[in-house]
mmCIF file of C-alpha atoms in Angstrom:
data_model
loop_
_atom_site.group_PDB
_atom_site.id
_atom_site.type_symbol
_atom_site.label_atom_id
_atom_site.label_comp_id
_atom_site.label_asym_id
_atom_site.label_seq_id
_atom_site.Cartn_x
_atom_site.Cartn_y
_atom_site.Cartn_z
ATOM 1 C CA UNK A 1 -109.785 -55.826 -1.530
ATOM 2 C CA UNK A 2 -113.046 -57.185 -1.686
ATOM 3 C CA UNK A 3 -114.432 -54.711 0.551
ATOM 4 C CA UNK A 4 -113.015 -51.770 -0.719
ATOM 5 C CA UNK A 5 -114.601 -52.659 -4.110
ATOM 6 C CA UNK A 6 -117.644 -53.278 -2.599
ATOM 7 C CA UNK A 7 -117.857 -50.085 -1.105
ATOM 8 C CA UNK A 8 -116.505 -48.201 -4.382
ATOM 9 C CA UNK A 9 -119.502 -49.903 -6.214
ATOM 10 C CA UNK A 10 -121.892 -48.567 -3.971
ATOM 11 C CA UNK A 11 -120.495 -45.412 -4.295
ATOM 12 C CA UNK A 12 -121.064 -45.376 -7.982
ATOM 13 C CA UNK A 13 -124.540 -47.044 -8.078
ATOM 14 C CA UNK A 14 -126.602 -44.629 -10.186
ATOM 15 C CA UNK A 15 -129.742 -43.488 -8.493
ATOM 16 C CA UNK A 16 -132.900 -43.876 -9.734
ATOM 17 C CA UNK A 17 -134.207 -40.351 -9.161
ATOM 18 C CA UNK A 18 -131.349 -39.169 -11.751
ATOM 19 C CA UNK A 19 -131.940 -38.507 -15.113
ATOM 20 C CA UNK A 20 -129.245 -40.737 -16.802
ATOM 21 C CA UNK A 21 -129.818 -43.372 -14.457
ATOM 22 C CA UNK A 22 -130.819 -45.560 -17.901
ATOM 23 C CA UNK A 23 -127.456 -44.723 -19.214
ATOM 24 C CA UNK A 24 -125.514 -44.878 -16.245
ATOM 25 C CA UNK A 25 -126.839 -47.951 -14.930
ATOM 26 C CA UNK A 26 -126.331 -49.963 -17.981
ATOM 27 C CA UNK A 27 -122.423 -48.624 -17.816
ATOM 28 C CA UNK A 28 -121.488 -49.472 -14.368
ATOM 29 C CA UNK A 29 -122.853 -53.059 -15.334
ATOM 30 C CA UNK A 30 -121.221 -53.513 -18.284
ATOM 31 C CA UNK A 31 -117.984 -51.781 -16.606
ATOM 32 C CA UNK A 32 -118.385 -54.367 -13.603
ATOM 33 C CA UNK A 33 -118.432 -56.808 -15.910
ATOM 34 C CA UNK A 34 -115.669 -56.505 -17.914
ATOM 35 C CA UNK A 35 -113.495 -55.910 -14.802
ATOM 36 C CA UNK A 36 -114.200 -59.761 -14.544
ATOM 37 C CA UNK A 37 -112.220 -60.976 -16.847
ATOM 38 C CA UNK A 38 -109.191 -58.227 -16.077
ATOM 39 C CA UNK A 39 -105.820 -59.778 -15.832
ATOM 40 C CA UNK A 40 -102.998 -58.314 -13.406
ATOM 41 C CA UNK A 41 -101.283 -55.724 -15.523
ATOM 42 C CA UNK A 42 -101.037 -52.286 -15.580
ATOM 43 C CA UNK A 43 -104.025 -50.524 -16.608
ATOM 44 C CA UNK A 44 -104.392 -46.726 -18.215
ATOM 45 C CA UNK A 45 -107.294 -44.977 -17.416
ATOM 46 C CA UNK A 46 -107.305 -42.518 -20.254
ATOM 47 C CA UNK A 47 -109.411 -39.479 -18.949
ATOM 48 C CA UNK A 48 -109.776 -40.865 -15.304
ATOM 49 C CA UNK A 49 -110.935 -37.727 -13.589
ATOM 50 C CA UNK A 50 -111.394 -38.496 -10.264
ATOM 51 C CA UNK A 51 -110.216 -42.374 -10.901
ATOM 52 C CA UNK A 52 -113.511 -43.479 -10.111
ATOM 53 C CA UNK A 53 -112.923 -46.483 -11.480
ATOM 54 C CA UNK A 54 -109.993 -47.574 -9.682
ATOM 55 C CA UNK A 55 -111.344 -49.885 -6.998
ATOM 56 C CA UNK A 56 -113.108 -52.321 -9.587
ATOM 57 C CA UNK A 57 -109.791 -53.541 -10.820
ATOM 58 C CA UNK A 58 -108.805 -55.923 -8.231
ATOM 59 C CA UNK A 59 -105.526 -56.179 -7.730
ATOM 60 C CA UNK A 60 -104.390 -54.410 -11.281
ATOM 61 C CA UNK A 61 -101.937 -51.873 -11.277
ATOM 62 C CA UNK A 62 -103.535 -48.469 -12.538
ATOM 63 C CA UNK A 63 -102.497 -45.475 -14.161
ATOM 64 C CA UNK A 64 -104.715 -42.754 -14.478
ATOM 65 C CA UNK A 65 -103.854 -39.833 -16.934
ATOM 66 C CA UNK A 66 -106.272 -36.668 -17.417
ATOM 67 C CA UNK A 67 -105.562 -33.313 -19.175
ATOM 68 C CA UNK A 68 -107.231 -31.077 -16.254
ATOM 69 C CA UNK A 69 -104.979 -29.945 -13.510
ATOM 70 C CA UNK A 70 -107.624 -30.392 -11.417
ATOM 71 C CA UNK A 71 -108.617 -34.019 -12.077
ATOM 72 C CA UNK A 72 -106.985 -36.973 -9.368
ATOM 73 C CA UNK A 73 -104.555 -38.293 -12.137
ATOM 74 C CA UNK A 74 -101.461 -39.763 -12.077
ATOM 75 C CA UNK A 75 -99.851 -38.222 -14.848
ATOM 76 C CA UNK A 76 -101.421 -34.953 -16.397
ATOM 77 C CA UNK A 77 -100.773 -35.196 -20.122
ATOM 78 C CA UNK A 78 -102.322 -35.000 -23.058
ATOM 79 C CA UNK A 79 -103.980 -38.152 -24.418
ATOM 80 C CA UNK A 80 -102.797 -37.154 -28.037
ATOM 81 C CA UNK A 81 -98.941 -37.611 -26.728
ATOM 82 C CA UNK A 82 -99.134 -39.965 -24.097
ATOM 83 C CA UNK A 83 -95.628 -39.949 -22.380
ATOM 84 C CA UNK A 84 -95.010 -43.700 -22.304
ATOM 85 C CA UNK A 85 -93.506 -46.603 -23.734
ATOM 86 C CA UNK A 86 -94.440 -48.992 -26.816
ATOM 87 C CA UNK A 87 -96.588 -51.705 -25.550
ATOM 88 C CA UNK A 88 -96.077 -51.334 -21.727
ATOM 89 C CA UNK A 89 -100.247 -51.526 -20.796
ATOM 90 C CA UNK A 90 -101.681 -54.622 -20.715
ATOM 91 C CA UNK A 91 -105.457 -53.026 -20.672
ATOM 92 C CA UNK A 92 -106.409 -49.210 -21.759
ATOM 93 C CA UNK A 93 -109.604 -47.860 -20.402
ATOM 94 C CA UNK A 94 -111.776 -44.661 -21.910
ATOM 95 C CA UNK A 95 -115.629 -44.079 -20.792
ATOM 96 C CA UNK A 96 -117.418 -40.824 -21.987
ATOM 97 C CA UNK A 97 -113.800 -39.296 -23.185
ATOM 98 C CA UNK A 98 -113.056 -39.337 -26.525
ATOM 99 C CA UNK A 99 -116.300 -36.993 -27.360
ATOM 100 C CA UNK A 100 -114.349 -34.089 -25.751
ATOM 101 C CA UNK A 101 -110.942 -34.893 -27.689
ATOM 102 C CA UNK A 102 -110.633 -32.477 -30.977
ATOM 103 C CA UNK A 103 -108.720 -35.457 -32.593
ATOM 104 C CA UNK A 104 -109.961 -39.078 -31.556
ATOM 105 C CA UNK A 105 -108.406 -40.605 -34.172
ATOM 106 C CA UNK A 106 -105.246 -38.950 -32.537
ATOM 107 C CA UNK A 107 -106.015 -40.788 -29.258
ATOM 108 C CA UNK A 108 -106.818 -44.008 -30.082
ATOM 109 C CA UNK A 109 -103.609 -44.237 -32.233
ATOM 110 C CA UNK A 110 -101.507 -43.376 -28.932
ATOM 111 C CA UNK A 111 -103.931 -46.226 -27.184
ATOM 112 C CA UNK A 112 -103.088 -48.625 -29.423
ATOM 113 C CA UNK A 113 -99.442 -47.673 -29.419
ATOM 114 C CA UNK A 114 -98.723 -47.510 -25.540
ATOM 115 C CA UNK A 115 -101.271 -51.213 -25.682
ATOM 116 C CA UNK A 116 -99.455 -54.753 -25.326
ATOM 117 C CA UNK A 117 -100.056 -57.459 -28.338
ATOM 118 C CA UNK A 118 -103.144 -58.861 -27.126
ATOM 119 C CA UNK A 119 -103.997 -56.364 -24.456
ATOM 120 C CA UNK A 120 -107.653 -55.108 -24.518
ATOM 121 C CA UNK A 121 -109.263 -51.524 -24.636
ATOM 122 C CA UNK A 122 -112.423 -50.710 -22.942
ATOM 123 C CA UNK A 123 -114.751 -47.619 -24.415
ATOM 124 C CA UNK A 124 -117.971 -46.316 -24.313
ATOM 125 C CA UNK A 125 -118.845 -43.481 -27.045
ATOM 126 C CA UNK A 126 -121.854 -41.446 -27.057
ATOM 127 C CA UNK A 127 -124.324 -41.938 -29.810
ATOM 128 C CA UNK A 128 -126.696 -39.463 -28.980
ATOM 129 C CA UNK A 129 -126.832 -37.179 -25.855
ATOM 130 C CA UNK A 130 -126.984 -33.136 -25.249
ATOM 131 C CA UNK A 131 -124.318 -30.890 -25.290
ATOM 132 C CA UNK A 132 -122.154 -31.168 -22.235
ATOM 133 C CA UNK A 133 -118.661 -30.044 -21.063
ATOM 134 C CA UNK A 134 -119.013 -26.907 -23.521
ATOM 135 C CA UNK A 135 -117.090 -25.919 -25.318
ATOM 136 C CA UNK A 136 -115.271 -29.230 -25.593
ATOM 137 C CA UNK A 137 -117.897 -31.854 -27.039
ATOM 138 C CA UNK A 138 -117.323 -32.785 -30.305
ATOM 139 C CA UNK A 139 -118.405 -35.378 -31.496
ATOM 140 C CA UNK A 140 -121.645 -38.065 -31.483
ATOM 141 C CA UNK A 141 -121.166 -41.880 -33.505
ATOM 142 C CA UNK A 142 -122.626 -44.305 -34.543
ATOM 143 C CA UNK A 143 -122.137 -48.160 -34.463
ATOM 144 C CA UNK A 144 -120.512 -47.827 -37.933
ATOM 145 C CA UNK A 145 -118.072 -44.825 -36.878
ATOM 146 C CA UNK A 146 -117.054 -46.579 -33.477
ATOM 147 C CA UNK A 147 -116.007 -49.824 -36.076
ATOM 148 C CA UNK A 148 -114.308 -47.227 -38.255
ATOM 149 C CA UNK A 149 -112.426 -45.216 -35.826
ATOM 150 C CA UNK A 150 -111.488 -48.851 -33.991
ATOM 151 C CA UNK A 151 -110.499 -50.367 -37.176
ATOM 152 C CA UNK A 152 -106.932 -51.162 -36.155
ATOM 153 C CA UNK A 153 -108.401 -53.479 -32.726
ATOM 154 C CA UNK A 154 -109.549 -56.374 -33.254
ATOM 155 C CA UNK A 155 -113.934 -55.795 -31.698
ATOM 156 C CA UNK A 156 -114.636 -58.191 -29.350
ATOM 157 C CA UNK A 157 -117.920 -56.532 -28.317
ATOM 158 C CA UNK A 158 -120.018 -54.228 -29.135
ATOM 159 C CA UNK A 159 -122.999 -53.539 -26.342
ATOM 160 C CA UNK A 160 -125.667 -51.117 -27.344
ATOM 161 C CA UNK A 161 -126.665 -49.591 -24.235
ATOM 162 C CA UNK A 162 -130.366 -49.519 -24.344
ATOM 163 C CA UNK A 163 -132.580 -50.258 -27.051
ATOM 164 C CA UNK A 164 -134.062 -48.303 -29.253
ATOM 165 C CA UNK A 165 -137.307 -47.338 -27.039
ATOM 166 C CA UNK A 166 -135.430 -46.815 -23.974
ATOM 167 C CA UNK A 167 -132.823 -45.031 -25.488
ATOM 168 C CA UNK A 168 -136.047 -42.289 -26.878
ATOM 169 C CA UNK A 169 -137.223 -42.536 -22.871
ATOM 170 C CA UNK A 170 -133.189 -41.628 -21.632
ATOM 171 C CA UNK A 171 -133.804 -38.284 -24.003
ATOM 172 C CA UNK A 172 -136.970 -37.461 -22.785
ATOM 173 C CA UNK A 173 -135.753 -37.681 -19.315
ATOM 174 C CA UNK A 174 -132.306 -35.602 -20.284
ATOM 175 C CA UNK A 175 -134.696 -32.660 -22.146
ATOM 176 C CA UNK A 176 -137.661 -32.972 -20.138
ATOM 177 C CA UNK A 177 -138.783 -29.752 -19.014
ATOM 178 C CA UNK A 178 -140.563 -30.817 -15.417
ATOM 179 C CA UNK A 179 -139.101 -28.999 -12.082
ATOM 180 C CA UNK A 180 -136.379 -31.269 -10.331
ATOM 181 C CA UNK A 181 -138.435 -31.640 -7.775
ATOM 182 C CA UNK A 182 -140.905 -33.840 -9.407
ATOM 183 C CA UNK A 183 -139.079 -36.517 -8.876
ATOM 184 C CA UNK A 184 -142.017 -39.007 -9.287
ATOM 185 C CA UNK A 185 -141.845 -38.713 -13.016
ATOM 186 C CA UNK A 186 -138.298 -39.091 -12.752
ATOM 187 C CA UNK A 187 -138.274 -42.667 -11.415
ATOM 188 C CA UNK A 188 -141.675 -43.302 -13.462
ATOM 189 C CA UNK A 189 -140.159 -42.963 -16.589
ATOM 190 C CA UNK A 190 -136.860 -44.514 -15.217
ATOM 191 C CA UNK A 191 -138.843 -47.462 -14.457
ATOM 192 C CA UNK A 192 -140.629 -47.301 -18.339
ATOM 193 C CA UNK A 193 -137.197 -47.109 -19.522
ATOM 194 C CA UNK A 194 -136.266 -50.350 -17.944
ATOM 195 C CA UNK A 195 -139.362 -52.494 -18.736
ATOM 196 C CA UNK A 196 -138.697 -51.197 -22.321
ATOM 197 C CA UNK A 197 -135.569 -52.431 -22.927
ATOM 198 C CA UNK A 198 -136.678 -55.536 -21.771
ATOM 199 C CA UNK A 199 -138.559 -55.564 -25.436
ATOM 200 C CA UNK A 200 -135.887 -56.302 -27.204
ATOM 201 C CA UNK A 201 -137.534 -57.989 -30.501
ATOM 202 C CA UNK A 202 -139.200 -55.011 -31.215
ATOM 203 C CA UNK A 203 -136.241 -53.465 -32.260
ATOM 204 C CA UNK A 204 -136.338 -55.437 -35.502
ATOM 205 C CA UNK A 205 -139.365 -53.294 -36.331
ATOM 206 C CA UNK A 206 -137.840 -49.516 -35.266
ATOM 207 C CA UNK A 207 -135.417 -47.902 -36.525
ATOM 208 C CA UNK A 208 -131.893 -47.732 -34.484
ATOM 209 C CA UNK A 209 -131.300 -45.081 -32.303
ATOM 210 C CA UNK A 210 -128.812 -45.739 -30.038
ATOM 211 C CA UNK A 211 -127.492 -43.585 -26.975
ATOM 212 C CA UNK A 212 -123.904 -44.930 -26.316
ATOM 213 C CA UNK A 213 -122.091 -47.688 -27.399
ATOM 214 C CA UNK A 214 -119.465 -49.864 -25.203
ATOM 215 C CA UNK A 215 -117.093 -51.608 -27.118
ATOM 216 C CA UNK A 216 -114.578 -54.745 -25.907
ATOM 217 C CA UNK A 217 -111.503 -54.606 -28.671
ATOM 218 C CA UNK A 218 -108.464 -56.350 -28.722
ATOM 219 C CA UNK A 219 -104.556 -55.324 -30.249
ATOM 220 C CA UNK A 220 -103.873 -57.749 -32.634
ATOM 221 C CA UNK A 221 -100.654 -59.610 -32.269
ATOM 222 C CA UNK A 222 -98.524 -58.273 -34.824
ATOM 223 C CA UNK A 223 -95.247 -59.452 -33.261
ATOM 224 C CA UNK A 224 -93.780 -60.984 -30.079
ATOM 225 C CA UNK A 225 -93.456 -58.596 -27.589
ATOM 226 C CA UNK A 226 -91.186 -59.150 -24.167
ATOM 227 C CA UNK A 227 -92.617 -55.918 -23.187
ATOM 228 C CA UNK A 228 -95.113 -57.452 -21.284
ATOM 229 C CA UNK A 229 -93.146 -59.854 -19.105
ATOM 230 C CA UNK A 230 -89.964 -57.273 -18.831
ATOM 231 C CA UNK A 231 -92.709 -54.264 -17.808
ATOM 232 C CA UNK A 232 -95.521 -55.349 -16.520
ATOM 233 C CA UNK A 233 -94.060 -57.713 -14.027
ATOM 234 C CA UNK A 234 -93.545 -56.209 -10.520
ATOM 235 C CA UNK A 235 -94.332 -52.187 -11.461
ATOM 236 C CA UNK A 236 -96.071 -50.478 -8.742
ATOM 237 C CA UNK A 237 -98.020 -47.677 -8.772
ATOM 238 C CA UNK A 238 -95.049 -45.431 -6.235
ATOM 239 C CA UNK A 239 -93.407 -42.453 -8.061
ATOM 240 C CA UNK A 240 -90.317 -43.697 -8.064
ATOM 241 C CA UNK A 241 -91.676 -46.961 -10.251
ATOM 242 C CA UNK A 242 -94.041 -44.485 -12.841
ATOM 243 C CA UNK A 243 -91.186 -43.257 -14.299
ATOM 244 C CA UNK A 244 -90.261 -46.552 -15.291
ATOM 245 C CA UNK A 245 -93.184 -46.063 -17.617
ATOM 246 C CA UNK A 246 -91.525 -43.737 -20.328
#
């Protein structure tokens, strides 16, 4: 399993020649750090796509959902109406997905419902980015908008993915008109962004500007629940067991 995890990480490592390197490398670092603290139990990945995150979570049981029929999801469904029982998942993931959902408040409510008490949500939300996935690209958030969106949860950590100056460099990369063959300029800007990100003391002199937030949030314990012990115990990802989730 450790060998499989190392292989998966090596496949996901961003290339410094890529224009999205500054964000992608930071996000992967935060996701890997978060995965170290995830306990065994059912994990729901909302908007899983090709299920790139599956190999990062050890022995935990993983269920990926996506609305796209050409995805690798275990369950094809709309995240606004998750077909699962209340409180059945110990962990939920959603990385760079909610900007493509027309009703993100509804989706967050559904995630809250299917998480068990004390269950955790690991989520990333864009603050500034170019239009992508058009025409299904609807939202960007401020730090305060993120807190409002996740108001039902207890936010444990809220990370800015790069500081103000590095975020500006990342945006410059995205709109950089230089030909894609001019790789040296892309690499130089990425190295500059990493250097500036280490100078976070400068942020107190600058207006806040962010590209993405990474959040770890916990569902409060509002009632004692036997669901976690009853449903999460020996559940596997065999088709006959998936039916027990809803």
